[in-house]
Tab-separated table of C-alpha atoms and ligand atoms in Angstrom:
chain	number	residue	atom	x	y	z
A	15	UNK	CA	-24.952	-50.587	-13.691
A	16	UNK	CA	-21.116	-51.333	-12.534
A	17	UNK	CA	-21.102	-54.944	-11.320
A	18	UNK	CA	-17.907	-55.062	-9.734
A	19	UNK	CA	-17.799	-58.721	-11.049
A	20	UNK	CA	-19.637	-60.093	-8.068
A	21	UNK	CA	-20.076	-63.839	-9.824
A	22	UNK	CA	-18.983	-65.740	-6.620
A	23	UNK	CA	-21.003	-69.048	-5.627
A	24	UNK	CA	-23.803	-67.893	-2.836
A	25	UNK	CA	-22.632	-71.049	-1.131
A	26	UNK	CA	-19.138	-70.070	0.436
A	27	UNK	CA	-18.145	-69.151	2.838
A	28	UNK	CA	-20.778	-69.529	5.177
A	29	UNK	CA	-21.106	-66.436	7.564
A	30	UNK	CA	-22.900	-68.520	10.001
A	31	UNK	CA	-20.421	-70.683	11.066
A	32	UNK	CA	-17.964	-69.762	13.696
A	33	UNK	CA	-15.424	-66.783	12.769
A	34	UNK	CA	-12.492	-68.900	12.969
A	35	UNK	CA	-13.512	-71.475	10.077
A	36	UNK	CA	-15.335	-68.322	7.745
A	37	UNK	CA	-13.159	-67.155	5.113
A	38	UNK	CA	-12.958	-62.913	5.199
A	39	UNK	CA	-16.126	-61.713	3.877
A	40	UNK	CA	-15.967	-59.609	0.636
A	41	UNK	CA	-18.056	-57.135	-1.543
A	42	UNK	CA	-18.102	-59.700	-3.682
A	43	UNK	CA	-19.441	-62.633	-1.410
A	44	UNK	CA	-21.935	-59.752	-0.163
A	45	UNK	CA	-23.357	-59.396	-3.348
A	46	UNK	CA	-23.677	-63.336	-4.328
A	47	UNK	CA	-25.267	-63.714	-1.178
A	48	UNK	CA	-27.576	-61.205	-1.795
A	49	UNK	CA	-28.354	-62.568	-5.812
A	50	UNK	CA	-29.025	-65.753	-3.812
A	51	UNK	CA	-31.660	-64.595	-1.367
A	52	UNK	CA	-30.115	-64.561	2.041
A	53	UNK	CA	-30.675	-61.420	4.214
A	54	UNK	CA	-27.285	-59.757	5.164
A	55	UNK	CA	-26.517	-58.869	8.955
A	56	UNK	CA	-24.823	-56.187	9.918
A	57	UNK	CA	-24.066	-54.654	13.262
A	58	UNK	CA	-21.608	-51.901	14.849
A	59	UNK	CA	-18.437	-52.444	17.067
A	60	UNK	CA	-16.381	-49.812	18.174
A	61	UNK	CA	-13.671	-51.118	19.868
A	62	UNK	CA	-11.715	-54.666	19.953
A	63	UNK	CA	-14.755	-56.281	22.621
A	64	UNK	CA	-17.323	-55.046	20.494
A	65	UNK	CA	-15.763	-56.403	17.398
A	66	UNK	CA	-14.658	-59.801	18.911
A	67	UNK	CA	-17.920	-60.536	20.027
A	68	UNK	CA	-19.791	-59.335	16.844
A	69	UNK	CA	-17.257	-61.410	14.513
A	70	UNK	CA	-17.661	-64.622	17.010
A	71	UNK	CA	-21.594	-64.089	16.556
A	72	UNK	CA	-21.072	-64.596	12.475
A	73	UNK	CA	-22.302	-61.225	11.695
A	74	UNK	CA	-21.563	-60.413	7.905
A	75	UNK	CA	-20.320	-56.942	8.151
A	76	UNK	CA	-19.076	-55.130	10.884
A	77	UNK	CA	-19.641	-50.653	10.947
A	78	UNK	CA	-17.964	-48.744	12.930
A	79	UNK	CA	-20.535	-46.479	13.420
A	80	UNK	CA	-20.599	-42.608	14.042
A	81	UNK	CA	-22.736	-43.693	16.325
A	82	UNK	CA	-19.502	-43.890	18.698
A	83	UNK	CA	-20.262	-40.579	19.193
A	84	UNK	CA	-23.649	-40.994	21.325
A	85	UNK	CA	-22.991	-44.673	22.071
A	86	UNK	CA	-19.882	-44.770	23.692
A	87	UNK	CA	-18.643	-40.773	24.301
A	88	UNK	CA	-21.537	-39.353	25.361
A	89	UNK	CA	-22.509	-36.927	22.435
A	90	UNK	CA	-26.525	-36.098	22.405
A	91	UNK	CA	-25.833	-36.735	18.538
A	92	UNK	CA	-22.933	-38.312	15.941
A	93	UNK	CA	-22.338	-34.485	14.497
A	94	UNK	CA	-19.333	-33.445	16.797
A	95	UNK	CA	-17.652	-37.298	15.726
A	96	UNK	CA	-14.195	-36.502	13.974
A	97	UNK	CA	-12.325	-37.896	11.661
A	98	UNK	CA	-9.590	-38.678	14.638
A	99	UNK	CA	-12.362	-40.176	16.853
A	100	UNK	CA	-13.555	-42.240	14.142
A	101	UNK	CA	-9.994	-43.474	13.117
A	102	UNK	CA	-9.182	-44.350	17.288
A	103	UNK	CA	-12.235	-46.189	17.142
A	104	UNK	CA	-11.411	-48.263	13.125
A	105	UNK	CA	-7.693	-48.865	14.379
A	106	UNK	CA	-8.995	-50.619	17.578
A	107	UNK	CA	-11.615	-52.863	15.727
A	108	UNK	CA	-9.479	-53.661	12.690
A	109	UNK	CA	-6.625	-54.594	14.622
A	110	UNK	CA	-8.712	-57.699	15.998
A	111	UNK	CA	-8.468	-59.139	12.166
A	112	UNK	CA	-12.405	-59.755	11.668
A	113	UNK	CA	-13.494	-62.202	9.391
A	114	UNK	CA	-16.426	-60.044	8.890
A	115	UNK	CA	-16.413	-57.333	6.234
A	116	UNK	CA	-14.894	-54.179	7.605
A	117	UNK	CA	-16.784	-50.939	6.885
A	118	UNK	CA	-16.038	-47.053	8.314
A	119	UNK	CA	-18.764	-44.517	8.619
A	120	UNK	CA	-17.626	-41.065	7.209
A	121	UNK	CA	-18.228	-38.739	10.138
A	122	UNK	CA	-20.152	-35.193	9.764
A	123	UNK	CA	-17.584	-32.619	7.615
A	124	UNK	CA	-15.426	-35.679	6.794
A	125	UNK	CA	-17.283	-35.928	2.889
A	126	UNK	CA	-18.107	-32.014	2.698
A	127	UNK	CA	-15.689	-29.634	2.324
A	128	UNK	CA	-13.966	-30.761	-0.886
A	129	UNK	CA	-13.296	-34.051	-3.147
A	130	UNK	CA	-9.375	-34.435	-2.051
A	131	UNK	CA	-10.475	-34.080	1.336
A	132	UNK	CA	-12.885	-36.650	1.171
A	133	UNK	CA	-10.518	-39.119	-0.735
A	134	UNK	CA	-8.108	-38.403	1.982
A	135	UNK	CA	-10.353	-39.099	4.851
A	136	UNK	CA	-12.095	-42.202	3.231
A	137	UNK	CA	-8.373	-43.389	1.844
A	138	UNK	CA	-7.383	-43.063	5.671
A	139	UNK	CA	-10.327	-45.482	6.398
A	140	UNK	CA	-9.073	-48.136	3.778
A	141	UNK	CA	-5.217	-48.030	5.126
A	142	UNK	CA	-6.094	-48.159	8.615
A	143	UNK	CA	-8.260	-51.853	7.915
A	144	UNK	CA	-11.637	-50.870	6.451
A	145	UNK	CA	-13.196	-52.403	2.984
A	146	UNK	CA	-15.815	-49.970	2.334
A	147	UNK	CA	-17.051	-46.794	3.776
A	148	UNK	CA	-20.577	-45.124	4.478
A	149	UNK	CA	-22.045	-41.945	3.860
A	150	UNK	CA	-25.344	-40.045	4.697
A	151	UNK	CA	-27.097	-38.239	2.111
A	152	UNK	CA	-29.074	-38.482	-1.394
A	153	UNK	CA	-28.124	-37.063	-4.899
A	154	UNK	CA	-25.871	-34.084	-3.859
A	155	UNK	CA	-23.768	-36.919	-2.776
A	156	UNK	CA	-23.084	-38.492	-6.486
A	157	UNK	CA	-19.501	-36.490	-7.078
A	158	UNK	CA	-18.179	-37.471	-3.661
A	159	UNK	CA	-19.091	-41.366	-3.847
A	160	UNK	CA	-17.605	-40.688	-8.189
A	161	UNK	CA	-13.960	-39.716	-6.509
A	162	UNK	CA	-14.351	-42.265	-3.815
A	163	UNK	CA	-14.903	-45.165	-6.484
A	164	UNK	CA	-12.534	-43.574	-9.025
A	165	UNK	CA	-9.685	-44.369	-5.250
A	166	UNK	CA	-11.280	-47.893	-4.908
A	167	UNK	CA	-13.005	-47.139	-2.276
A	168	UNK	CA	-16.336	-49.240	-2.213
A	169	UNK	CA	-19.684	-46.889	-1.111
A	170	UNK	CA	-22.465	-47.078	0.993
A	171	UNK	CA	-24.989	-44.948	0.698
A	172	UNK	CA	-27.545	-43.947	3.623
A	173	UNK	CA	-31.127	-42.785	2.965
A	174	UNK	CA	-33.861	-41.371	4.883
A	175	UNK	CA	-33.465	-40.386	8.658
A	176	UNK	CA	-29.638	-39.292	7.874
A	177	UNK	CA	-28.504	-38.394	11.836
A	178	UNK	CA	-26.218	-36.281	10.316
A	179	UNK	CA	-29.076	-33.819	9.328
A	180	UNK	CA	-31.108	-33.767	12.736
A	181	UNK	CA	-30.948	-29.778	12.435
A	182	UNK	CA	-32.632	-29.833	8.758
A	183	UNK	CA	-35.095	-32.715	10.291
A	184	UNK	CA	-35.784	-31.073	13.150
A	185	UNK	CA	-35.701	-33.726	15.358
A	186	UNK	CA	-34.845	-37.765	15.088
A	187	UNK	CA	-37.705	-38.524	12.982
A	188	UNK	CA	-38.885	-41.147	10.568
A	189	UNK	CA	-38.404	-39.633	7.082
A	190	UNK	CA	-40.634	-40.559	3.334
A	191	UNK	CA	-44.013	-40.036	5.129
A	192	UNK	CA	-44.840	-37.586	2.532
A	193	UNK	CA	-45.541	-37.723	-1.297
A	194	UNK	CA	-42.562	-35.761	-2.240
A	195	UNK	CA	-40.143	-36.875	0.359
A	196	UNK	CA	-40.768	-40.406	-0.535
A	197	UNK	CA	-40.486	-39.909	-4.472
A	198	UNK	CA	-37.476	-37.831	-3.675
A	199	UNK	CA	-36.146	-40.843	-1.500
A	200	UNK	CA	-36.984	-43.612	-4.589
A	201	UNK	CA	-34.669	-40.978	-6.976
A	202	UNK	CA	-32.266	-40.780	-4.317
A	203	UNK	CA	-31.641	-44.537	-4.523
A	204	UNK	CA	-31.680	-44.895	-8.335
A	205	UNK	CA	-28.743	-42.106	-8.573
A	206	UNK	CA	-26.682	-43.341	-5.571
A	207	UNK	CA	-26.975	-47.029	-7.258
A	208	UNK	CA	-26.337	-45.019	-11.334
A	209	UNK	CA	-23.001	-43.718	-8.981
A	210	UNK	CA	-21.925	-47.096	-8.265
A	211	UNK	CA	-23.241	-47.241	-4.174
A	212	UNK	CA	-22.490	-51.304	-3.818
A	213	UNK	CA	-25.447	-50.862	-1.162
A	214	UNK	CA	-28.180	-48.437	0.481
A	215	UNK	CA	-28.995	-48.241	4.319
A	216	UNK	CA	-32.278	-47.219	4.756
A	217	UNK	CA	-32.775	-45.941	7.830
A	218	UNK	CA	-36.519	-44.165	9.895
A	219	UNK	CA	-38.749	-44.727	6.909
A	220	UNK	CA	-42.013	-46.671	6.115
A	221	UNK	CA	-41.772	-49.956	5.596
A	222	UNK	CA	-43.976	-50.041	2.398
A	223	UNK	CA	-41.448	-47.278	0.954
A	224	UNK	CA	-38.191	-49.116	2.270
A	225	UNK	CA	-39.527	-52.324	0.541
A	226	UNK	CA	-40.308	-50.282	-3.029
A	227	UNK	CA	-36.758	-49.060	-3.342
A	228	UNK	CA	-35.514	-53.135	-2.285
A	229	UNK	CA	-37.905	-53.672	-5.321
A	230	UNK	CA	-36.631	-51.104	-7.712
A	231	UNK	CA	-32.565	-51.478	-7.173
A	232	UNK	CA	-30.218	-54.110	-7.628
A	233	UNK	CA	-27.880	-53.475	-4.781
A	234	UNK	CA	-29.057	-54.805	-1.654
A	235	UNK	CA	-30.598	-52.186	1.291
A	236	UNK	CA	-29.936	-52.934	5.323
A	237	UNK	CA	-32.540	-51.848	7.262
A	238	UNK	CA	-32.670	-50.234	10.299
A	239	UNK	CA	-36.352	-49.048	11.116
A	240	UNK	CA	-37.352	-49.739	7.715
A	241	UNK	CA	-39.140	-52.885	7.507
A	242	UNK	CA	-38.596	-56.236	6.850
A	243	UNK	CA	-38.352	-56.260	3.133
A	244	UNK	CA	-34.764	-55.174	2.872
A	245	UNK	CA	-32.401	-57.289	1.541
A	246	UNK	CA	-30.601	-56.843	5.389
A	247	UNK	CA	-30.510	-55.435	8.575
A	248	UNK	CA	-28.371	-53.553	10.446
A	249	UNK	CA	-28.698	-52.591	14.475
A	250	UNK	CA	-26.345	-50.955	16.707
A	251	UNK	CA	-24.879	-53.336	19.025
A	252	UNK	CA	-25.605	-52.119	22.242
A	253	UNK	CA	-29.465	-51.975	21.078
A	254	UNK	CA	-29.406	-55.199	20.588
A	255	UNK	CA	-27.829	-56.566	23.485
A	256	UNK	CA	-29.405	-53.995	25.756
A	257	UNK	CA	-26.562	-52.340	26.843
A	258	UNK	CA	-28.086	-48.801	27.157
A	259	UNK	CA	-30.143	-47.811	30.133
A	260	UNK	CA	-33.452	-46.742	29.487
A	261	UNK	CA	-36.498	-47.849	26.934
A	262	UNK	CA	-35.264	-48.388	23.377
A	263	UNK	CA	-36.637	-47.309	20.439
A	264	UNK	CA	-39.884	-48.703	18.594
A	265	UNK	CA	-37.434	-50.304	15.528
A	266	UNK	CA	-35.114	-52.250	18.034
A	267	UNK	CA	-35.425	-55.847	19.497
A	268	UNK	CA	-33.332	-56.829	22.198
A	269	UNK	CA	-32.066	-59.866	22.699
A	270	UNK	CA	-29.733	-59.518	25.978
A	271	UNK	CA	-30.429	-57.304	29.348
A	272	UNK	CA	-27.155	-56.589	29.269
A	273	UNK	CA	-26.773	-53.530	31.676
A	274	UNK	CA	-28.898	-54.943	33.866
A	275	UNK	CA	-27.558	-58.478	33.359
A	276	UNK	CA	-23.691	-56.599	33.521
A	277	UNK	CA	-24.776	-54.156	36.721
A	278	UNK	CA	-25.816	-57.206	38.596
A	279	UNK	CA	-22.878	-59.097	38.380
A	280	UNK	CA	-20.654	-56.169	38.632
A	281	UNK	CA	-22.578	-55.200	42.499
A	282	UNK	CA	-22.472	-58.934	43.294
A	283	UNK	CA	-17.813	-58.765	42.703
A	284	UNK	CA	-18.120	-55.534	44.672
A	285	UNK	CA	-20.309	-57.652	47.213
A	286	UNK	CA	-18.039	-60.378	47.630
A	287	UNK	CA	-14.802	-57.632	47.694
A	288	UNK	CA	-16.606	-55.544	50.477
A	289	UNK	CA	-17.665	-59.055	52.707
A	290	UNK	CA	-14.190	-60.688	52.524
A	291	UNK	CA	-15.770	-63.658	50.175
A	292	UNK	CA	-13.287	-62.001	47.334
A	293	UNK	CA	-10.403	-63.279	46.211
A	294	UNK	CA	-10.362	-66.659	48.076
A	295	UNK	CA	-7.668	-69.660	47.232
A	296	UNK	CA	-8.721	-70.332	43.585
A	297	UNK	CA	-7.945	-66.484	42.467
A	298	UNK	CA	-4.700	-66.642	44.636
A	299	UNK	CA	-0.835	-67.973	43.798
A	300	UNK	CA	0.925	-69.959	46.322
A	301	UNK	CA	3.681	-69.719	47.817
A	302	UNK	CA	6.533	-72.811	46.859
A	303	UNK	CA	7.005	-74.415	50.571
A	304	UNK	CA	10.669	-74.449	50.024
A	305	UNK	CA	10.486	-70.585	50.513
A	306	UNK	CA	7.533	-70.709	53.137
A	307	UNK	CA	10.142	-71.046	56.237
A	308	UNK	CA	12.210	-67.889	55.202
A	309	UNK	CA	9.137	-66.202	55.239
A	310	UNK	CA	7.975	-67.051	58.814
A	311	UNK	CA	11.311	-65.980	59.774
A	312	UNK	CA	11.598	-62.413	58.465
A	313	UNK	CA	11.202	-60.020	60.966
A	314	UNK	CA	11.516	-55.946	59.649
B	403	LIG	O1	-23.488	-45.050	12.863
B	403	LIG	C1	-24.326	-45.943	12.900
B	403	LIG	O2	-24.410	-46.722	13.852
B	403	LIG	C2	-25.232	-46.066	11.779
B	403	LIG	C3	-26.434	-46.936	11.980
B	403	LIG	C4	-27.525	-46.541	11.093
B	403	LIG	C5	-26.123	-48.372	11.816
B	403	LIG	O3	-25.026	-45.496	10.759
């Protein structure tokens, strides 16, 4: 297998500390920390809020998801995402400087069509800010992820409930449940490591199956419904800050209320606006009292 030459000490730097004092996280610091046993966190931003906050939090990589598409512009699902959408979306996040690692997610027909176009739209990724880019899909992806590390482009691969297949699937729904699909799943992972992936996301599948292919590669898998055996996890921001209305889903944990926590204190401004208590002398400028008398006398 490729090793990139990831021989850094696990010790530095340390993603938990504040952004400001963390050194920019690398593929290579990614992978010592991952030889040394610490689970890697990732999370999505989408624009320079999102990322700000995620960076602040000590997060070790930052994705800006395809999930824009259903997160933030009201899609039902990430396959009408384009490669302009997606780049909007990078330019806004990268141009907050994140200490965290930097990674683009290659939308739905942005890997397909031919190698050049791929390299062009993953190449567009790196020069606009991003270290790495992801892709959905097993085997059939090997040639693509080839050209992409042949351009220096560093690969993620994403297994199991790809959302970029929900019309093969049928439906959102946890994927390796069967014999076949979860062998297939295991060979997936070996090939997209043999192409030089420098990580798997594992996403919708059994725990038990996520935690054999953490067993049998040497890259490290994020989870995201998969169990807690991968070497990391990965949720989508606004799951875990509760930012979407509505029940999530069975994999996610929230740790905020934040549209509740947001809509409250958004109705309690509008409150304050609508009974006069809104702006009052400390969101006000005053006038110098040299130019107060000129002002009494002004008539129109
Ligand atoms: O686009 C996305 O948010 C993803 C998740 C699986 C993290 O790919």
């Amino acid at each position: 297998m490729e090793t990139h030459g990831f021989d850094l000490p696990a010790e530095t730097p340390m993603s938990h500390l504040p952004a400001e004092s963390r050194a920019r996280v690398t593929l290579p610091q990614l992978h010592a920390w991952h030889q040394a046993g610490r689970k890697l966190v990732m999370t999505t931003a989408y624009d320079a809020v999102t990322a700000r906050i995620a960076d602040a939090a000590g997060v070790d990589v930052i994705l800006v998801g395809d999930s824009v598409g259903n997160v933030c512009l009201g899609f039902d699902n990430t396959l009408p995402v384009s490669m302009a959408m997606m780049n909007h979306h990078l330019e806004a996040v990268a141009r907050t400087h994140p200490t965290a690692m930097l990674m683009a997610d290659m939308p739905y027909l942005s890997f397909h069509l031919s190698v050049e176009d791929t390299l062009r739209n993953a190449g567009g990724f790196i020069q606009r800010g991003a270290q790495a880019v992801k892709l959905e899909g097993g085997a059939k992806r090997v040639p693509m992820i080839r050209a992409l590390l042949d351009a220096e482009i560093p690969v993620m691969g994403h297994l199991g409930l790809t959302p970029q297949s929900v019309n093969l699937m049928g439906g959102f729904k946890v994927q390796g449940k069967q014999e076949a699909s979860a062998l297939r799943l295991l060979e997936d992972a070996q090939k997209l490591q043999e192409a030089g992936c420098f990580s798997l996301l594992l996403e919708g599948i059994p725990a038990d199956l996520a935690a054999k292919v953490t067993e049998t590669v040497e890259i490290p898998t994020i989870g995201i419904g998969a169990g807690p055996q991968c070497s990391g996890q990965v949720l989508v921001f606004h799951d875990v800050l509760g930012l979407l209305p509505g029940t999530s889903s069975k994999f996610v944990r929230r740790y905020a209320e934040g549209f509740e926590d947001l809509r409250t204190a958004l109705a309690a401004w509008a409150e304050d606006v609508r009974g006069g208590g809104f702006p009052d002398g400390r969101e006000s400028y005053t006038l110098p009292e040299a130019v107060r008398p000129a002002l009494t006398q002004w008539r129109p």
